[in-house]
Coordinates of C-alpha atoms and ligand atoms in Angstrom, one line a residue:
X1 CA 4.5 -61.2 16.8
X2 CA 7.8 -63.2 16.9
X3 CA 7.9 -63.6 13.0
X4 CA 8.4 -59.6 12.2
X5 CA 11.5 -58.8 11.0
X6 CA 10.3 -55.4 10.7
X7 CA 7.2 -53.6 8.9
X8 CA 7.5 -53.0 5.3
X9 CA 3.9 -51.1 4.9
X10 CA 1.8 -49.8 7.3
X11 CA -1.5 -50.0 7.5
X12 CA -2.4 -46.6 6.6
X13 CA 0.4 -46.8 3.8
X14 CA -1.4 -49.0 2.5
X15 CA -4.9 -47.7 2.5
X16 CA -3.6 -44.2 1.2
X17 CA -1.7 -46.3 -1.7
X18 CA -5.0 -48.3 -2.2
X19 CA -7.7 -45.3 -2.4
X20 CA -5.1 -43.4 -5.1
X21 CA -5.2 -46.8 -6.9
X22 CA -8.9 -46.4 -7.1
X23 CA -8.9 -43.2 -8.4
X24 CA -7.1 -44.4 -11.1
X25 CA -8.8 -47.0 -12.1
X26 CA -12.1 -44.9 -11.5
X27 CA -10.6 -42.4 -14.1
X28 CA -9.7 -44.7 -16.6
X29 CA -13.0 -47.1 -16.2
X30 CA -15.2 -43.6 -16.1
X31 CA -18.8 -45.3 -16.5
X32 CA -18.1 -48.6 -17.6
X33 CA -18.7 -51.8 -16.0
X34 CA -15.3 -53.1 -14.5
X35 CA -15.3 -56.9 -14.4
X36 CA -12.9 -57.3 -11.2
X37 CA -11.3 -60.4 -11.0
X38 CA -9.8 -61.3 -7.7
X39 CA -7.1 -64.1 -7.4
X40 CA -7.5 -66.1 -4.4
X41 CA -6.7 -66.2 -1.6
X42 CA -3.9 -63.3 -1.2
X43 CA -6.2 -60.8 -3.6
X44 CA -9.0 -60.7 -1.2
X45 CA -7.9 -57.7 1.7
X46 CA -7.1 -55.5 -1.7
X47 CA -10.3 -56.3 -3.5
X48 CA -12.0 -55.1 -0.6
X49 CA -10.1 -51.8 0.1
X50 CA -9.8 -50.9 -3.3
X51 CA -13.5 -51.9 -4.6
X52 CA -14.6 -50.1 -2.0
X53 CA -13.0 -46.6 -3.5
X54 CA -13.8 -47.1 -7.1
X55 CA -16.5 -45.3 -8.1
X56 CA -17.3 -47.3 -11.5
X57 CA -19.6 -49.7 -11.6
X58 CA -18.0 -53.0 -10.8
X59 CA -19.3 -56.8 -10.5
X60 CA -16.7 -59.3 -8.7
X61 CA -15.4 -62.5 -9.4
X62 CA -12.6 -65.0 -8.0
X63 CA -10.8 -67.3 -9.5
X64 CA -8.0 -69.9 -7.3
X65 CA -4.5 -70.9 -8.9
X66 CA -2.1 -72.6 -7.3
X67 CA 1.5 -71.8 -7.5
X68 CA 3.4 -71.7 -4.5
X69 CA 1.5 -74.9 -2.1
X70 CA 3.2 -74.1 1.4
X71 CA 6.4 -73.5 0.0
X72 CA 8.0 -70.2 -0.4
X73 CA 9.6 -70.7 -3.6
X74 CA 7.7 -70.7 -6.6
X75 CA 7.6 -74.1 -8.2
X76 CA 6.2 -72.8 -11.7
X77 CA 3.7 -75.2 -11.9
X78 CA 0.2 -73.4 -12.5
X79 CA -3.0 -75.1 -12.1
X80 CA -6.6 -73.5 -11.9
X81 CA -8.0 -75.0 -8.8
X82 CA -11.1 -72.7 -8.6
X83 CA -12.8 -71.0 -11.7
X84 CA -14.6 -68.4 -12.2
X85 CA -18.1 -68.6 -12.5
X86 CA -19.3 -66.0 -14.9
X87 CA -18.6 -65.4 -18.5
X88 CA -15.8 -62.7 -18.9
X89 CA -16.8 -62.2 -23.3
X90 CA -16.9 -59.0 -23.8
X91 CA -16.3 -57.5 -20.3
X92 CA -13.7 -55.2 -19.2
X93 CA -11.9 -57.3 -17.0
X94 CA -9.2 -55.9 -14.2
X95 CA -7.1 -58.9 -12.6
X96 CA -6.5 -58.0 -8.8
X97 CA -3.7 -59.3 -7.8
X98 CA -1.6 -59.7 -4.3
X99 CA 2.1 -60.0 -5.4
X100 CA 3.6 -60.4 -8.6
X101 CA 6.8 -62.4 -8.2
X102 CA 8.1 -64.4 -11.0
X103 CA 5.6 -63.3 -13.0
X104 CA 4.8 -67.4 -13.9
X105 CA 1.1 -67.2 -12.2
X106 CA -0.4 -64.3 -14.1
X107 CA 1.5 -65.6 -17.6
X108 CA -0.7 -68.2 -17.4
X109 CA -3.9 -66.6 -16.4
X110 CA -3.4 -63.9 -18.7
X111 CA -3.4 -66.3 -21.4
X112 CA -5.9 -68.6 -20.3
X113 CA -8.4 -65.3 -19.7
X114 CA -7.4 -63.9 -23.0
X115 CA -9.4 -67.2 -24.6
X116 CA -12.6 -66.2 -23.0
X117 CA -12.7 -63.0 -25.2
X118 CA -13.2 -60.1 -22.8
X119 CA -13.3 -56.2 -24.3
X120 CA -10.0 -55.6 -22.4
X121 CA -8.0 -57.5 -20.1
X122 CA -5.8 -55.4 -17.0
X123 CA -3.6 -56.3 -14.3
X124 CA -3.8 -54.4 -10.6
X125 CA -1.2 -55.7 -8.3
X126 CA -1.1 -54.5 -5.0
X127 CA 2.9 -55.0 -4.9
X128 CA 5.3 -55.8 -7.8
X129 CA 8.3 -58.1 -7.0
X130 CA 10.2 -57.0 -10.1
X131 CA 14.1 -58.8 -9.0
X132 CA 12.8 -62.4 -9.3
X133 CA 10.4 -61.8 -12.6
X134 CA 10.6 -64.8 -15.5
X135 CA 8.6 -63.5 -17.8
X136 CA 7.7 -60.1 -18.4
X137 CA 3.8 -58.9 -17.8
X138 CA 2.2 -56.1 -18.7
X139 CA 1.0 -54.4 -15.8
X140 CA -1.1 -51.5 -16.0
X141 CA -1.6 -50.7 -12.2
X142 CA 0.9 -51.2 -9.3
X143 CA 0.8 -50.4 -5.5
X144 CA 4.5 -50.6 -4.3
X145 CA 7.4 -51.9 -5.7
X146 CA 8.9 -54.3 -3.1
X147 CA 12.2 -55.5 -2.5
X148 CA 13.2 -58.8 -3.0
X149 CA 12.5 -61.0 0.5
X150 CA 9.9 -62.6 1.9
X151 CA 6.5 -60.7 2.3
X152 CA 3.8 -61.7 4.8
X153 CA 0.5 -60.1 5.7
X154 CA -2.9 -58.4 4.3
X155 CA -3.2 -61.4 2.2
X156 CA 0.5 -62.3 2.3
X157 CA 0.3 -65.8 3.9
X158 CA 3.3 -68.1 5.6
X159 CA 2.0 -71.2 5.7
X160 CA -1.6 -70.1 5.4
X161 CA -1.2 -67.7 8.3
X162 CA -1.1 -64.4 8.8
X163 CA -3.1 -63.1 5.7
X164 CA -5.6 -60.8 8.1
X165 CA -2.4 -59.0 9.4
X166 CA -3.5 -55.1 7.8
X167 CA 0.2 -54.2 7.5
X168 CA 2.8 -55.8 5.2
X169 CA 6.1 -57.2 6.8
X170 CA 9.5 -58.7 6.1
X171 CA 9.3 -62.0 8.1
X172 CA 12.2 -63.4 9.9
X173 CA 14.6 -65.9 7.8
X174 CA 15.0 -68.8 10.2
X175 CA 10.8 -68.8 10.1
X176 CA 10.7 -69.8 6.5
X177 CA 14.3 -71.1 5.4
X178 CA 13.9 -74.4 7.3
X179 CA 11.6 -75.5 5.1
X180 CA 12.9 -75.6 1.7
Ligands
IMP201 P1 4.5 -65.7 -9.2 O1 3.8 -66.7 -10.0 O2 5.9 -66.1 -8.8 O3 4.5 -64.3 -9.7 O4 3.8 -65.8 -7.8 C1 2.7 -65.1 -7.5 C2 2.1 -65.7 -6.2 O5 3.1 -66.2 -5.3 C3 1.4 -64.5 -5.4 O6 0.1 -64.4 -5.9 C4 1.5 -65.0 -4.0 O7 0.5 -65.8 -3.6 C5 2.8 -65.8 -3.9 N1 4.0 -65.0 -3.4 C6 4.9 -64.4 -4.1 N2 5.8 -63.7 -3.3 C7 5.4 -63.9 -2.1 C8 5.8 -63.4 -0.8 O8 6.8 -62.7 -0.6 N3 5.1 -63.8 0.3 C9 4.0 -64.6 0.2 N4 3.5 -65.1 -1.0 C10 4.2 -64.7 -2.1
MG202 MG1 -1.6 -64.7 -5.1

């Protein structure tokens, strides 16, 4: 595809990353029921790989903020367009997360899930953006540690594309820099 730059994480990167993610959180969860809360639309690919190698038992829901629109810049402005639709009180809850970039999305959403009451409130990101963060957030498990460009693929979307790509890549400048 024209728009690779060059591959940041393979495909099997990723899924080796992913199932030791999974042991993790199966280790810490043990027997309890783990809440998983997926953030649409770039959470989805890592729900699936990693729910699928926790050994727990888990119960999934999603939840849709916006953040970014089209734009790759991050305009601060957090709005829940899609909510969940079961009670989190008194659930072990574990947000799955695509990217954490400035950190402005899941500030919010922490605070806003925090209300509901739940037993105990986690963050899994897939990949941590840490050069751009605004606000710090506690995050209890990361994938990767990414540098600081533009990500695309396995959930990763330029202008709603690409998010089925199962590798992450750096996308080429001129692609998205003509349109901010
Ligand atoms: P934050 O509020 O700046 O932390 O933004 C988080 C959201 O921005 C993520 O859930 C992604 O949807 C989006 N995002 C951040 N960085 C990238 C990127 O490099 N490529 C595509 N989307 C991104
Ligand atoms: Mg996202």
């Amino acid at each position: 595809m024209d728009i690779v730059e060059h591959i940041l994480l393979s495909e099997e990167t990723l899924q080796s990353r992913i199932r030791e993610l999974a042991a993790a959180v199966s280790r810490d969860y043990g027997d309890e029921t783990i809440a998983l809360i997926c953030i649409l639309k770039g959470g989805l690919m890592f729900l699936c790989d990693l729910a699928k190698h926790i050994t727990s038992p888990v119960t999934y829901d999603f939840m849709s903020v916006s953040s970014y629109g089209d734009a790759t810049q991050s305009s601060g402005v957090v709005r829940i367009t899609k909510d969940l639709e079961e009670s989190i009180e008194g659930k072990h809850v574990l947000i799955v997360e695509d990217i954490i970039d400035t950190g402005l999305t899941l500030s919010y959403l922490l605070k806003n899930l925090e209300s509901r009451n739940p037993a105990s409130l986690k963050i899994c990101t897939l990949l941590d953006k840490p050069a751009n963060r605004q606000v710090e957030i506690p995050v209890d498990y990361v994938g990767f540690e990414v540098p600081n460009e533009f990500l695309v693929g396995y959930g990763l979307d330029f202008k709603q594309l690409y998010r089925n790509i199962p590798y992450v890549f750096v996308a080429k400048s001129h692609y998205y820099q003509k349109d901010n």
